[in-house]
PDB file of C-alpha atoms in Angstrom:
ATOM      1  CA  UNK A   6       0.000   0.000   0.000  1.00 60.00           C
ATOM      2  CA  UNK A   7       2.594   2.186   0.761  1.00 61.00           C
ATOM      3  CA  UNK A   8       4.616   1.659  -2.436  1.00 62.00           C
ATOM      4  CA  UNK A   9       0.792   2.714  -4.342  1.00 63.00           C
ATOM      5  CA  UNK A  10       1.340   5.717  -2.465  1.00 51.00           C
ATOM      6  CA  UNK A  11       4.725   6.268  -3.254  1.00 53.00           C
ATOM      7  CA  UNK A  12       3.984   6.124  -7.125  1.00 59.00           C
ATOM      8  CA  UNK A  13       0.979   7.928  -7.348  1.00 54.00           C
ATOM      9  CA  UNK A  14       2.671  10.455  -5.289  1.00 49.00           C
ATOM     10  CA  UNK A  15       5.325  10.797  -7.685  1.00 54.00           C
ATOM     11  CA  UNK A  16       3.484  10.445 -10.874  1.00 61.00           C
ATOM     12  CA  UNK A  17       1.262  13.315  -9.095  1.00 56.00           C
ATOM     13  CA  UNK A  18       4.549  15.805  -8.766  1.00 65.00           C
ATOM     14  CA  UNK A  19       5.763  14.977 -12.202  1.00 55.00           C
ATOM     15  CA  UNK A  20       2.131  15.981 -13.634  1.00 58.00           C
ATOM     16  CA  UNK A  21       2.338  18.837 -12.004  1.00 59.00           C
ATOM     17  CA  UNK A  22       5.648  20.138 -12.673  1.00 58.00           C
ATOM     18  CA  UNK A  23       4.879  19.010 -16.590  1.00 55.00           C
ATOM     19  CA  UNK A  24       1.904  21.457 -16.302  1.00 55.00           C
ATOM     20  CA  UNK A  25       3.555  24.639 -14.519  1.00 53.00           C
ATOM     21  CA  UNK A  26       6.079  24.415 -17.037  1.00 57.00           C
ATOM     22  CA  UNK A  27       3.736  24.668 -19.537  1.00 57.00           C
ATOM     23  CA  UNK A  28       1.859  27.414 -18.311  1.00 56.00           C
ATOM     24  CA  UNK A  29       5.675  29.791 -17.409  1.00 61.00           C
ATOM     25  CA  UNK A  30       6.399  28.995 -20.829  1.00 61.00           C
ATOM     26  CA  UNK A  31       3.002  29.954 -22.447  1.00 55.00           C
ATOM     27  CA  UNK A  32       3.092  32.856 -20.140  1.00 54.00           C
ATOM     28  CA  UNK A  33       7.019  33.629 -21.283  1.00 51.00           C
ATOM     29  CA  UNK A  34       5.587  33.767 -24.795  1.00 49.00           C
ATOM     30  CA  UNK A  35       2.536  36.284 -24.304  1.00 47.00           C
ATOM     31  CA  UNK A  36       4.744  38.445 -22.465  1.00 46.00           C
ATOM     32  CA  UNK A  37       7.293  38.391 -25.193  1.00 50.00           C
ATOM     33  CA  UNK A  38       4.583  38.677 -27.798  1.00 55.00           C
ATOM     34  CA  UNK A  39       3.645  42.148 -26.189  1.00 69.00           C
ATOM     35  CA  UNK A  40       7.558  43.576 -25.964  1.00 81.00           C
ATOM     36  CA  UNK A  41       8.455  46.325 -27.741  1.00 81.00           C
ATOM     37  CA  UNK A  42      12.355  46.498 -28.609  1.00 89.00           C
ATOM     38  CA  UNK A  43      14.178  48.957 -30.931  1.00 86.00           C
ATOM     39  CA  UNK A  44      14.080  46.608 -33.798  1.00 91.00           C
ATOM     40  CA  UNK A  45      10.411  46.600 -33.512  1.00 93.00           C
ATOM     41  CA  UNK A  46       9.817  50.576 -34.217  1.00 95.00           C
ATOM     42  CA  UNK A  47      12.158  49.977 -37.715  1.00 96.00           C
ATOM     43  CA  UNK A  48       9.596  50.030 -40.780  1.00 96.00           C
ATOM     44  CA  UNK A  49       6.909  51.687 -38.656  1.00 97.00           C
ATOM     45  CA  UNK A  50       5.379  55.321 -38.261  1.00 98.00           C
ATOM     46  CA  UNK A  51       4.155  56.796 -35.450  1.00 98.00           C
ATOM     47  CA  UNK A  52       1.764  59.451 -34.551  1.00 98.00           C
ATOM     48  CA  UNK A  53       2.995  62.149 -31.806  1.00 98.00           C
ATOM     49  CA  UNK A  54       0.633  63.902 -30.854  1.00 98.00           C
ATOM     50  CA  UNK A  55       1.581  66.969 -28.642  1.00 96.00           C
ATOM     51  CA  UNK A  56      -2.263  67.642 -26.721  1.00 92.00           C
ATOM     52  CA  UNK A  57      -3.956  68.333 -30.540  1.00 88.00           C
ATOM     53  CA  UNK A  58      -1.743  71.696 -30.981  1.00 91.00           C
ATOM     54  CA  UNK A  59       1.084  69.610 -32.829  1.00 93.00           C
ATOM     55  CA  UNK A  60       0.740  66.582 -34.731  1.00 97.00           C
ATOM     56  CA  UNK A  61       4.132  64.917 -36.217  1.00 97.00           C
ATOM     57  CA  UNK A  62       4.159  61.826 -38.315  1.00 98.00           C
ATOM     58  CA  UNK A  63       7.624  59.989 -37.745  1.00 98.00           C
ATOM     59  CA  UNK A  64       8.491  56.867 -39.876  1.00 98.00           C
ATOM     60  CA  UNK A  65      11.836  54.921 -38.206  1.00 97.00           C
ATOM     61  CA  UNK A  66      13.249  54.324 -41.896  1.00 97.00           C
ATOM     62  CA  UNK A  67      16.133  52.159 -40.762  1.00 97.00           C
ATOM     63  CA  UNK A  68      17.996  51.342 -37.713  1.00 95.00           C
ATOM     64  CA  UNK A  69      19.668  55.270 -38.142  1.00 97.00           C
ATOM     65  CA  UNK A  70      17.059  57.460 -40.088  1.00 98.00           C
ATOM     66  CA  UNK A  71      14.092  58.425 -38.781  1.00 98.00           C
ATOM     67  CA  UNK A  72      11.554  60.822 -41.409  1.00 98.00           C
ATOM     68  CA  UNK A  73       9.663  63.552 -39.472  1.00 98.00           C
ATOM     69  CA  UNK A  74       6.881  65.545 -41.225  1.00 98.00           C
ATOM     70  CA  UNK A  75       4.469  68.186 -39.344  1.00 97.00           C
ATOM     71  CA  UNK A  76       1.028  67.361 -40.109  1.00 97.00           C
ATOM     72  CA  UNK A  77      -1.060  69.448 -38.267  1.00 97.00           C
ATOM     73  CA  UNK A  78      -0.512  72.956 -36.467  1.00 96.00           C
ATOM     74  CA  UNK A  79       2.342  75.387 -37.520  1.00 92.00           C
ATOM     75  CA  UNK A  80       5.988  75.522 -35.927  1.00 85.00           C
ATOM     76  CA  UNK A  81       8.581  77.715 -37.772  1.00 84.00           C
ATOM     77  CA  UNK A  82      11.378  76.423 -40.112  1.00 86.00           C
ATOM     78  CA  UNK A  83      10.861  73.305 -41.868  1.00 92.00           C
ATOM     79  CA  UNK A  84       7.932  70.824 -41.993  1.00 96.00           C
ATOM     80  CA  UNK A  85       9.639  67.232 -42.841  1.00 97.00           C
ATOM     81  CA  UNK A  86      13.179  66.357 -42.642  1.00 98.00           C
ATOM     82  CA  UNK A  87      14.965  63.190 -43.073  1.00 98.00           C
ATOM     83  CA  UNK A  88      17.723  62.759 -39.946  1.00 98.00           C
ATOM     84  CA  UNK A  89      20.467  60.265 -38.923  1.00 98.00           C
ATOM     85  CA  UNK A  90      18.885  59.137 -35.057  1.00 97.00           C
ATOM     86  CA  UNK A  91      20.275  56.863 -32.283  1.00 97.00           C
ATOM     87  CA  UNK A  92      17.817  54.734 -29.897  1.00 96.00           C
ATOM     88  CA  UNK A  93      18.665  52.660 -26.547  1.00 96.00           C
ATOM     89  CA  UNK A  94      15.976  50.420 -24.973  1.00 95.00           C
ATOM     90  CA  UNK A  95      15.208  52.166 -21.471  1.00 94.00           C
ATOM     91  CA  UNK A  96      13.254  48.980 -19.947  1.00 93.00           C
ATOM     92  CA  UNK A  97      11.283  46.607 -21.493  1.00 91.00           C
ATOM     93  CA  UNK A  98       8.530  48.463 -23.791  1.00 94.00           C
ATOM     94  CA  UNK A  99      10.277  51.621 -22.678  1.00 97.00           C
ATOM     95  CA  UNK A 100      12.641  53.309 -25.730  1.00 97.00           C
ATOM     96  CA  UNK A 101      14.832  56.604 -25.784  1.00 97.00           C
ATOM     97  CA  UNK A 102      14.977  57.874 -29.475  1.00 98.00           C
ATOM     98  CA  UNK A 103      17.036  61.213 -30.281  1.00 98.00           C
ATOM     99  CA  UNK A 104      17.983  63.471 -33.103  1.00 97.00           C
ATOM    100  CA  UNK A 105      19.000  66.791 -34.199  1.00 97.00           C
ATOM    101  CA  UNK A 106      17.217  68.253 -37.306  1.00 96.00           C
ATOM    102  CA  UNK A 107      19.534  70.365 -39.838  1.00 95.00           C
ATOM    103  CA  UNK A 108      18.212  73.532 -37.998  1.00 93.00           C
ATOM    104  CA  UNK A 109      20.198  71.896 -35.070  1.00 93.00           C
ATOM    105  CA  UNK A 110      17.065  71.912 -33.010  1.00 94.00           C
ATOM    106  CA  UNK A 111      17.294  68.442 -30.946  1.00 96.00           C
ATOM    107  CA  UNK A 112      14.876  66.033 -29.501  1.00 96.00           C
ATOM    108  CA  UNK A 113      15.307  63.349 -27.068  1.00 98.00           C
ATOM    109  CA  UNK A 114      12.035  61.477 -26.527  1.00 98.00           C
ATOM    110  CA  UNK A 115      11.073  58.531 -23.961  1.00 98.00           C
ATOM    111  CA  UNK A 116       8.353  56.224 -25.846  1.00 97.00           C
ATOM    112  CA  UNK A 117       6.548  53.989 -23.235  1.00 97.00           C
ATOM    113  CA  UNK A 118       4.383  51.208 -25.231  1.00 96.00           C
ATOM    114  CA  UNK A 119       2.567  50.385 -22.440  1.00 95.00           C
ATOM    115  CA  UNK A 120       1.206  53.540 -21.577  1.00 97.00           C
ATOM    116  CA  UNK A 121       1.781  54.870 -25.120  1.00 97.00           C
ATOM    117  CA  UNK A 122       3.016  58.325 -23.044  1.00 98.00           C
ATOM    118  CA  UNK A 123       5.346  60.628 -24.646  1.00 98.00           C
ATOM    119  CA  UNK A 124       7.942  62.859 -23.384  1.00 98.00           C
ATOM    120  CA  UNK A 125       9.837  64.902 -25.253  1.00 97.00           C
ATOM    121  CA  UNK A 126      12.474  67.088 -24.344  1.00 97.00           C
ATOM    122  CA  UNK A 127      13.715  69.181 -26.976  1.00 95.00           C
ATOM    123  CA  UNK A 128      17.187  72.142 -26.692  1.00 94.00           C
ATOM    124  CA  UNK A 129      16.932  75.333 -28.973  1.00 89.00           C
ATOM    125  CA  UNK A 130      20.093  76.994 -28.575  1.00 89.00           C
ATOM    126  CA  UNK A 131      20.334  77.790 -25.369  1.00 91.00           C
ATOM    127  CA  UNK A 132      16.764  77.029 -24.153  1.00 94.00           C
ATOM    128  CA  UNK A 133      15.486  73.127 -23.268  1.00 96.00           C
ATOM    129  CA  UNK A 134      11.672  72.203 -23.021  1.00 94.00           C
ATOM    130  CA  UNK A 135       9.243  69.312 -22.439  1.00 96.00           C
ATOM    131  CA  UNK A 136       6.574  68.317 -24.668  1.00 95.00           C
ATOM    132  CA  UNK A 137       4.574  65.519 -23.082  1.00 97.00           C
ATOM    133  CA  UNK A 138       2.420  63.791 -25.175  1.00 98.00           C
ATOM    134  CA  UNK A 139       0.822  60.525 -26.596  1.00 98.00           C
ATOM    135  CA  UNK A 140       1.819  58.072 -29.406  1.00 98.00           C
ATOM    136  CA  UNK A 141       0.650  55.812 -31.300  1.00 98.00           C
ATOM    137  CA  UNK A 142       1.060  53.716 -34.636  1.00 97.00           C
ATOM    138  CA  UNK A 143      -0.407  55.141 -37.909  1.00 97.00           C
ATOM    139  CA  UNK A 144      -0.559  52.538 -41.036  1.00 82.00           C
TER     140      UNK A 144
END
């Protein structure tokens, strides 16, 4: 009887452990599914929209050139610009993406893809701002 109990025991643990390995590695995959990583944001365009006043389209051409283009509301100098940008993964779904535009006005901008919050902070000569915002993916 005790030897029944031994096995059944055992086979018990092994079903277990069978299924809870399962389920981390299911879980492991939707998690993974949902990250966003730099390579993810090449190809794509996103919407930032700065509280309805500005509107910017910005396609991630490669992993180095990002195209900007205004598309609603009015900001002196140019309206679209192709520039060379660098990106570093903050955290996961969490990105820092910067550049300086020709008119060497720079941006530095934190994309959270869980929240889909943006902040940008931007330097004008000798002035820096924030821009906080929301983003989002336009097809």
């Amino acid at each position: 009887m005790k030897q029944i109990f031994f096995i059944l025991l055992t086979i018990s643990i092994f079903l277990t452990s069978c299924t809870e390995n399962k389920q981390s590695k299911m879980e492991k995959q939707m998690l993974d599914k949902n990250k966003t990583e730099l390579k993810d944001i090449i190809g794509k365009t996103y919407e930032f929209n700065y509280s309805d006043e500005y509107v910017y389209h910005i396609k991630f051409e490669s992993d180095s050139t990002v195209n900007w283009k205004l598309v609603k509301g009015e900001f002196p100098g140019a309206t679209e610009e192709t520039d060379k940008y660098i990106a570093t993964q903050v955290s996961e779904n969490v990105l820092f993406v910067s550049w300086v535009e020709k008119s060497e006005l720079g941006y530095c901008n934190i994309m959270d893809f869980n929240t889909n919050n943006l902040t940008t902070h931007a330097r004008q000569d000798n002035s820096v701002f924030v821009n906080p915002g929301k983003f989002k993916e336009v097809k």
